[in-house]
XYZ file of N, CA and C in Angstrom:
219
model
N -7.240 4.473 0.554
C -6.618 5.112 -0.568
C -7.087 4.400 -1.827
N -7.365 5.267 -2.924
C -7.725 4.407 -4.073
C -7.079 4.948 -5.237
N -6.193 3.706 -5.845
C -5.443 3.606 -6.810
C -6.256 3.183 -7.954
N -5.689 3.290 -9.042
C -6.143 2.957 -10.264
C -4.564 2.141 -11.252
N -4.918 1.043 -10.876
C -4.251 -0.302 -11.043
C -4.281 -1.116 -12.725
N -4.827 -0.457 -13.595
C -5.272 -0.857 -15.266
C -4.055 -1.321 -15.698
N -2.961 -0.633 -15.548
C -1.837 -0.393 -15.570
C -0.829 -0.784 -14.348
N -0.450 -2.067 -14.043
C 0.063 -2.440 -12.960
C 1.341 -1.754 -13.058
N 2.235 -1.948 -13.884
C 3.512 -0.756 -13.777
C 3.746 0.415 -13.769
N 2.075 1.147 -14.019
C 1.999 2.363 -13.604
C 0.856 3.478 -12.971
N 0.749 2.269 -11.722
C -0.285 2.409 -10.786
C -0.352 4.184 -10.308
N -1.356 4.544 -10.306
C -1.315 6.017 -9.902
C -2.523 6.532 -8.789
N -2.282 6.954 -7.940
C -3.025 7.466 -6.844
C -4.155 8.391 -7.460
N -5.617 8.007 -7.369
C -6.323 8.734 -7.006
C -6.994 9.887 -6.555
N -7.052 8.986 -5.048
C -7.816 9.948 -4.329
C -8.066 9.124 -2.825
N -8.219 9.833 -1.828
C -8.586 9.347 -0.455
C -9.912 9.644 0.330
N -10.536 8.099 0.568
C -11.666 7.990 1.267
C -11.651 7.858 2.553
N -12.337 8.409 3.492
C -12.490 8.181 5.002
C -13.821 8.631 5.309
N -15.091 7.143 5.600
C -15.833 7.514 6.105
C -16.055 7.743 7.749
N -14.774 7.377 8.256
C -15.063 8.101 9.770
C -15.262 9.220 9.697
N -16.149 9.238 11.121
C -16.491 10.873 11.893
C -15.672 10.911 13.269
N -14.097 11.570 12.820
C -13.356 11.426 14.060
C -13.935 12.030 15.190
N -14.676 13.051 14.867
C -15.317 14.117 16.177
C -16.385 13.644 16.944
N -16.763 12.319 16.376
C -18.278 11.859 17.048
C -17.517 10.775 18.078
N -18.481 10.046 19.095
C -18.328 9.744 20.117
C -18.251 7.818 19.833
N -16.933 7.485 19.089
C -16.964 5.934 19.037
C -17.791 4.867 19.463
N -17.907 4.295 18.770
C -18.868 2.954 18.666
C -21.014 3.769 18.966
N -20.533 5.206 17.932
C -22.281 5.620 17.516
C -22.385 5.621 16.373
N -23.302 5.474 15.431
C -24.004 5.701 14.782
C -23.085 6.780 14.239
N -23.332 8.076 14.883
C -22.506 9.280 14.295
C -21.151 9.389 13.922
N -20.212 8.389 14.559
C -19.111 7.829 14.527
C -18.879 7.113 12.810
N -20.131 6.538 11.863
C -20.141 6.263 10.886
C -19.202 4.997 11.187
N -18.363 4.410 10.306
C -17.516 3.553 10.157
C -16.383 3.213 11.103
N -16.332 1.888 11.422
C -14.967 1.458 12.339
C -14.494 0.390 12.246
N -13.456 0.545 12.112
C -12.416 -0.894 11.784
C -13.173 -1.785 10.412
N -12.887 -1.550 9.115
C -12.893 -2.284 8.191
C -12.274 -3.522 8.209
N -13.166 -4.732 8.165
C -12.861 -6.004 8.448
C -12.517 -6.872 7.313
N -13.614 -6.488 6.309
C -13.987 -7.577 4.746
C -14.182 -6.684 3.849
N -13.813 -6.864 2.782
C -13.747 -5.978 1.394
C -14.501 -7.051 0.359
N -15.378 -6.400 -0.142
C -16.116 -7.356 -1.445
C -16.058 -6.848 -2.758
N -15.124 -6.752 -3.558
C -15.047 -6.449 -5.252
C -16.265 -7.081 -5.979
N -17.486 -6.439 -6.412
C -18.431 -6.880 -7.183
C -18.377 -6.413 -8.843
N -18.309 -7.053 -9.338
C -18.009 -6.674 -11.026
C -19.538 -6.445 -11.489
N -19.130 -5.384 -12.224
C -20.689 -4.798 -12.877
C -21.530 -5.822 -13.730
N -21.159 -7.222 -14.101
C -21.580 -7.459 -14.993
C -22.245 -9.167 -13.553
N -21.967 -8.332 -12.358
C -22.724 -9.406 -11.066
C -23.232 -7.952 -10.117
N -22.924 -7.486 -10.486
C -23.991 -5.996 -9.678
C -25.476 -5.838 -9.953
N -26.283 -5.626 -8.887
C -27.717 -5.612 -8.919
C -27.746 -4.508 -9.509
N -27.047 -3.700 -9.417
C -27.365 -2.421 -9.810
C -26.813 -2.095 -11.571
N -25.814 -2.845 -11.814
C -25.221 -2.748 -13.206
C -24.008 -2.028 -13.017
N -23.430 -1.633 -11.847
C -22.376 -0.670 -11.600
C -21.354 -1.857 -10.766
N -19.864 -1.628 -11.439
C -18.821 -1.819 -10.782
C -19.334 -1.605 -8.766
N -19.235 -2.404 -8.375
C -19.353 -2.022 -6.084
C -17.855 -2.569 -5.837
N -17.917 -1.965 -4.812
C -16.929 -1.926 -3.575
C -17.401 -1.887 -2.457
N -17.866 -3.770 -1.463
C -18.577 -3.518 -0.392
C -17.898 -3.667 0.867
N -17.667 -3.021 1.760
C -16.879 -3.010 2.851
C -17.490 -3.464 4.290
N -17.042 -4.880 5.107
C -17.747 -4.921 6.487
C -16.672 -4.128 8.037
N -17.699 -3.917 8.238
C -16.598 -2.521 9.340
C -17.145 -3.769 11.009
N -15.784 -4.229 11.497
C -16.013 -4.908 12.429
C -16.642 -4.361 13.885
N -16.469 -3.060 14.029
C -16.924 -2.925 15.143
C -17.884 -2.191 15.324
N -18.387 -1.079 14.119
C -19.293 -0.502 14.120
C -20.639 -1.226 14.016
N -20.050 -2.662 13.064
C -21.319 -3.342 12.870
C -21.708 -3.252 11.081
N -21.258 -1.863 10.870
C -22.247 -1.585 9.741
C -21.332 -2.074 7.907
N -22.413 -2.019 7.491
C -21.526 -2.654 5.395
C -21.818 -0.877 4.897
N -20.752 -0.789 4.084
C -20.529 0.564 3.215
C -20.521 -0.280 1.614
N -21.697 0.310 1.032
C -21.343 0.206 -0.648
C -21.035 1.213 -1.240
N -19.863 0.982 -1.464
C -19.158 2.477 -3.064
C -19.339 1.896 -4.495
N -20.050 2.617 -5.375
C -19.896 2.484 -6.637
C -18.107 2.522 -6.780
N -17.450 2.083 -7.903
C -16.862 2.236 -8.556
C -16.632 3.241 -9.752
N -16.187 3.832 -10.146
C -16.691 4.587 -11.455
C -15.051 4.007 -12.068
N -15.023 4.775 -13.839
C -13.703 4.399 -14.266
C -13.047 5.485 -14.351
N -11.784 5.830 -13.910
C -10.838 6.556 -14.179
C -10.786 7.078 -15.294
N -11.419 8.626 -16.057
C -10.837 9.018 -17.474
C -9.389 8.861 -17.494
């Protein structure tokens, strides 16, 4: 779930991410993401890219997910 927190007393919901593929056959490839283990907050101004990241380690799939960040209008 991703909140937008600028405003700690008036935190407001987003929007919801799920990169699982419930229909694919666990622990494949096609399966995409499983069990999120480690979360990495990278600030744009330490981003290779120049963009706010959000890097995620998924313990059993194996695999890292990078999300840009963008800012909430």
């Amino acid at each position: 779930m991703v909140y937008d927190v600028a405003s700690p007393f008036d935190a407001r919901f987003v929007q919801y991410l799920n990169n699982r593929n419930f229909s694919a056959v666990t622990n494949t490839a096609a399966a995409r993401d499983l069990r999120s283990e480690g979360v990495k907050f990278i600030a744009e101004e330490d981003s290779p890219t120049g963009v706010t990241l959000l890097v995620v380690a998924n313990e059993v799939s194996g695999k890292t997910t990078v999300y840009e960040v963008a800012q909430v209008p």
